[in-house]
Amino acid sequence: MKNIFLLTASMMCADFGNLEREVRDLEAAGIDSFHIDIMDGRYVNNFAMSLYDMECIARLTKKPLDVHLMIEHPRNSIDIFLNELRPGDTVYIHPEAEYHPSATIQKIIDAGMHPGIAINPGTSVETIKELLRIVDSVLVMAVNPGNASQMFLPFVGEKIEQLIKLRDKMGFKLFWDGACGADKIKKYAPHGVDGFVLGTTVLFEQKRTYKETIEAIRKLDFDYLGNDISK
């Protein structure tokens, strides 16, 4: 049986000195979408990509953008992002960052985008269960948000299993974000995770080309990549 899952590139891990080349190379390699992490230094204690980085990538590709807003009270500023995106792009918010997350989700829907929520490791499925009925995508954080190259938090695996059981009933797609190594893709893609955000663990800062890496991931051929899948 062929494994069908989506791959999105975490652009905060890309070479910003050659951003256009990075986008072109990833697109040619067969990436499905571009993941853009926006951080405000308040919701998380880091700053990452900006509105202008997002605009630049949107100009360079027709592939979908997945915009992950790690910002406080996104409803107050979400229009500046929605105005620069294309119908069909996805926008994720963190429910904890908003007083009334369903109202912010409705703004995303009204703008013609796919609404999504991002779930922190410490956020239980029970606390966001009602929102699962009104979003298209759920982004499960396998690390605490705010920085790349973190260690996987093993208790997130149980949350993934819970969400897989709810997905078909509620009609959302399930994505993995953070510490996404070969072992995680090999285990959870066949179990039903719809897509994976690829960062430094398996895509960037590797010796092989993006095309070689992405082709091997789609085949679940991790021996070829030289990744230890026994961990």
Coordinates of C-alpha atoms in Angstrom, one line a residue:
M1 CA 0.0 0.0 0.0
K2 CA 1.4 3.4 -1.0
N3 CA 1.9 5.9 1.8
I4 CA 0.3 9.3 0.9
F5 CA 1.2 12.2 3.1
L6 CA 2.1 15.9 2.7
L7 CA 5.5 17.4 3.3
T8 CA 5.9 21.1 4.1
A9 CA 9.2 22.9 4.5
S10 CA 9.8 24.9 7.7
M11 CA 11.2 28.1 6.1
M12 CA 12.6 29.5 9.4
C13 CA 15.3 26.8 8.9
A14 CA 16.1 27.9 5.3
D15 CA 19.1 29.9 4.2
F16 CA 17.9 33.5 4.2
G17 CA 20.9 34.7 2.3
N18 CA 19.5 32.8 -0.6
L19 CA 15.8 32.7 0.0
E20 CA 14.7 32.8 -3.6
R21 CA 17.0 29.9 -4.5
E22 CA 15.8 27.9 -1.5
V23 CA 12.1 28.3 -2.5
R24 CA 12.9 27.4 -6.1
D25 CA 14.9 24.3 -5.1
L26 CA 12.3 23.1 -2.7
E27 CA 9.6 23.6 -5.2
A28 CA 11.5 21.7 -7.9
A29 CA 12.2 18.9 -5.3
G30 CA 8.5 18.3 -4.9
I31 CA 7.7 20.0 -1.5
D32 CA 3.9 20.3 -1.1
S33 CA 3.8 23.6 0.8
F34 CA 5.9 26.2 2.7
H35 CA 5.5 26.5 6.4
I36 CA 6.0 30.1 7.8
D37 CA 6.5 30.6 11.5
I38 CA 5.6 34.1 12.7
M39 CA 6.8 34.8 16.2
D40 CA 6.2 38.1 18.2
G41 CA 8.6 37.7 21.1
R42 CA 5.6 37.7 23.5
Y43 CA 3.6 34.5 23.0
V44 CA 7.0 32.8 22.6
N45 CA 10.3 34.2 23.7
N46 CA 11.7 34.4 20.2
F47 CA 11.3 36.3 17.0
A48 CA 11.2 34.4 13.7
M49 CA 9.8 35.2 10.3
S50 CA 8.0 38.4 9.4
L51 CA 5.1 39.6 7.3
Y52 CA 7.7 40.6 4.7
D53 CA 9.3 37.2 4.6
M54 CA 5.8 35.7 4.1
E55 CA 5.1 38.2 1.3
C56 CA 8.4 37.4 -0.5
I57 CA 7.7 33.6 -0.4
A58 CA 4.1 34.1 -1.6
R59 CA 5.5 36.0 -4.7
L60 CA 8.0 33.3 -5.4
T61 CA 5.7 30.3 -5.5
K62 CA 2.2 29.2 -6.3
K63 CA 2.5 26.4 -3.8
P64 CA 0.3 26.8 -0.7
L65 CA 1.6 28.6 2.4
D66 CA 1.0 27.3 5.9
V67 CA 1.3 30.4 8.2
H68 CA 1.8 29.5 11.8
L69 CA 1.0 32.5 14.0
M70 CA 2.8 32.3 17.3
I71 CA 1.5 35.6 18.4
E72 CA -0.6 37.1 21.2
H73 CA -4.2 37.9 20.4
P74 CA -3.9 37.2 16.7
R75 CA -7.4 38.6 16.0
N76 CA -6.0 42.1 16.6
S77 CA -3.5 41.9 13.7
I78 CA -4.6 38.9 11.6
D79 CA -5.9 41.1 8.8
I80 CA -2.4 42.2 7.8
F81 CA -1.6 38.6 7.1
L82 CA -4.8 37.6 5.5
N83 CA -4.6 40.6 3.1
E84 CA -1.3 39.2 1.7
L85 CA -2.3 35.6 1.4
R86 CA -4.0 33.7 -1.4
P87 CA -7.3 31.7 -1.2
G88 CA -6.4 28.2 -0.2
D89 CA -3.5 29.1 2.1
T90 CA -3.7 27.9 5.7
V91 CA -3.5 30.0 8.8
Y92 CA -2.9 28.4 12.2
I93 CA -3.5 30.1 15.5
H94 CA -2.9 28.9 19.1
P95 CA -6.2 28.8 21.0
E96 CA -4.5 29.8 24.2
A97 CA -3.3 33.1 22.6
E98 CA -6.8 34.3 22.0
Y99 CA -9.8 35.2 24.2
H100 CA -12.3 33.9 21.7
P101 CA -10.5 31.6 19.2
S102 CA -13.6 30.7 17.3
A103 CA -14.1 34.3 16.3
T104 CA -10.6 34.5 14.9
I105 CA -11.1 31.2 13.1
Q106 CA -14.2 32.7 11.5
K107 CA -12.2 35.6 10.2
I108 CA -9.8 33.2 8.5
I109 CA -12.7 31.3 6.9
D110 CA -14.3 34.6 5.8
A111 CA -11.1 35.6 4.0
G112 CA -11.1 32.3 2.0
M113 CA -8.2 30.6 3.8
H114 CA -8.1 27.2 5.5
P115 CA -8.4 27.7 9.3
G116 CA -6.1 25.7 11.6
I117 CA -5.2 25.4 15.2
A118 CA -1.8 24.6 16.6
I119 CA -1.7 22.6 19.8
N120 CA 1.2 23.0 22.2
P121 CA 2.6 19.9 24.0
G122 CA 1.0 21.0 27.3
T123 CA -2.5 21.5 25.7
S124 CA -4.8 18.6 26.1
V125 CA -7.1 17.4 23.3
E126 CA -10.1 17.8 25.7
T127 CA -9.6 21.6 25.9
I128 CA -9.8 22.2 22.2
K129 CA -12.2 19.4 21.2
E130 CA -15.0 21.8 20.2
L131 CA -12.7 23.8 17.9
L132 CA -11.9 20.6 15.9
R133 CA -15.3 20.8 14.3
I134 CA -14.6 24.2 12.7
V135 CA -11.0 23.9 11.5
D136 CA -9.5 22.2 8.4
S137 CA -6.1 21.4 9.9
V138 CA -4.6 20.6 13.3
L139 CA -0.9 21.2 13.8
V140 CA 0.4 19.1 16.7
M141 CA 3.6 20.6 18.3
A142 CA 6.0 17.8 19.3
V143 CA 8.2 20.4 20.9
N144 CA 7.5 23.6 22.8
P145 CA 6.9 26.4 20.3
G146 CA 9.5 29.1 19.6
N147 CA 12.8 27.4 18.6
A148 CA 14.1 24.9 16.0
S149 CA 16.3 21.9 16.8
Q150 CA 14.5 20.9 20.1
M151 CA 14.2 17.4 21.5
F152 CA 11.0 15.4 20.9
L153 CA 8.6 15.3 23.8
P154 CA 7.5 11.6 23.9
F155 CA 4.1 12.1 25.6
V156 CA 3.0 13.9 22.4
G157 CA 2.7 10.5 20.7
E158 CA -0.4 9.7 22.8
K159 CA -2.0 12.9 21.8
I160 CA -1.4 12.0 18.1
E161 CA -3.2 8.7 18.7
Q162 CA -6.2 10.6 20.2
L163 CA -6.4 13.0 17.3
I164 CA -6.2 10.2 14.7
K165 CA -9.3 8.7 16.3
L166 CA -11.2 12.0 16.1
R167 CA -10.0 13.1 12.7
D168 CA -12.4 11.2 10.5
K169 CA -15.4 12.1 12.6
M170 CA -14.6 15.8 12.7
G171 CA -13.1 16.2 9.3
F172 CA -9.7 17.8 9.8
K173 CA -6.2 17.0 8.6
L174 CA -3.5 16.2 11.1
F175 CA 0.0 17.6 10.8
W176 CA 3.2 17.0 12.9
D177 CA 5.5 19.9 13.7
G178 CA 8.8 19.8 15.6
A179 CA 11.6 17.3 15.9
C180 CA 10.3 15.5 12.9
G181 CA 12.9 12.9 12.3
A182 CA 12.9 9.8 10.1
D183 CA 11.7 7.6 12.9
K184 CA 8.6 9.7 13.5
I185 CA 7.6 9.8 9.8
K186 CA 8.2 6.1 9.4
K187 CA 6.0 5.3 12.5
Y188 CA 3.1 7.9 12.1
A189 CA 2.6 8.2 8.4
P190 CA 1.3 4.7 8.1
H191 CA -0.9 5.3 11.2
G192 CA -2.7 8.2 9.5
V193 CA -0.9 11.5 10.1
D194 CA -1.6 13.6 7.0
G195 CA 1.5 15.7 6.8
F196 CA 4.8 16.6 8.4
V197 CA 6.7 19.9 8.8
L198 CA 10.3 19.3 7.9
G199 CA 13.1 21.3 9.5
T200 CA 16.7 20.8 10.4
T201 CA 16.2 17.2 11.6
V202 CA 15.6 15.7 8.2
L203 CA 15.5 18.3 5.4
F204 CA 17.7 21.3 6.0
E205 CA 21.4 21.2 6.9
Q206 CA 21.7 17.7 5.4
K207 CA 24.3 16.4 3.0
R208 CA 21.9 15.3 0.3
T209 CA 19.9 17.5 -2.1
Y210 CA 16.3 18.5 -1.3
K211 CA 15.1 16.3 -4.2
E212 CA 17.0 13.3 -2.9
T213 CA 15.7 13.8 0.6
I214 CA 12.1 14.3 -0.3
E215 CA 12.0 11.4 -2.7
A216 CA 13.5 9.1 0.0
I217 CA 11.0 10.4 2.6
R218 CA 8.0 9.7 0.3
K219 CA 9.2 6.1 -0.1
L220 CA 10.0 5.8 3.6
D221 CA 13.4 4.8 2.5
F222 CA 15.4 6.1 5.5
D223 CA 18.3 3.7 5.2
Y224 CA 19.1 5.6 2.0
L225 CA 19.2 8.8 4.0
G226 CA 21.4 7.3 6.7
N227 CA 19.0 8.1 9.5
D228 CA 18.8 6.0 12.6
I229 CA 15.2 5.0 12.9
S230 CA 15.7 2.8 15.9
K231 CA 15.5 5.6 18.4

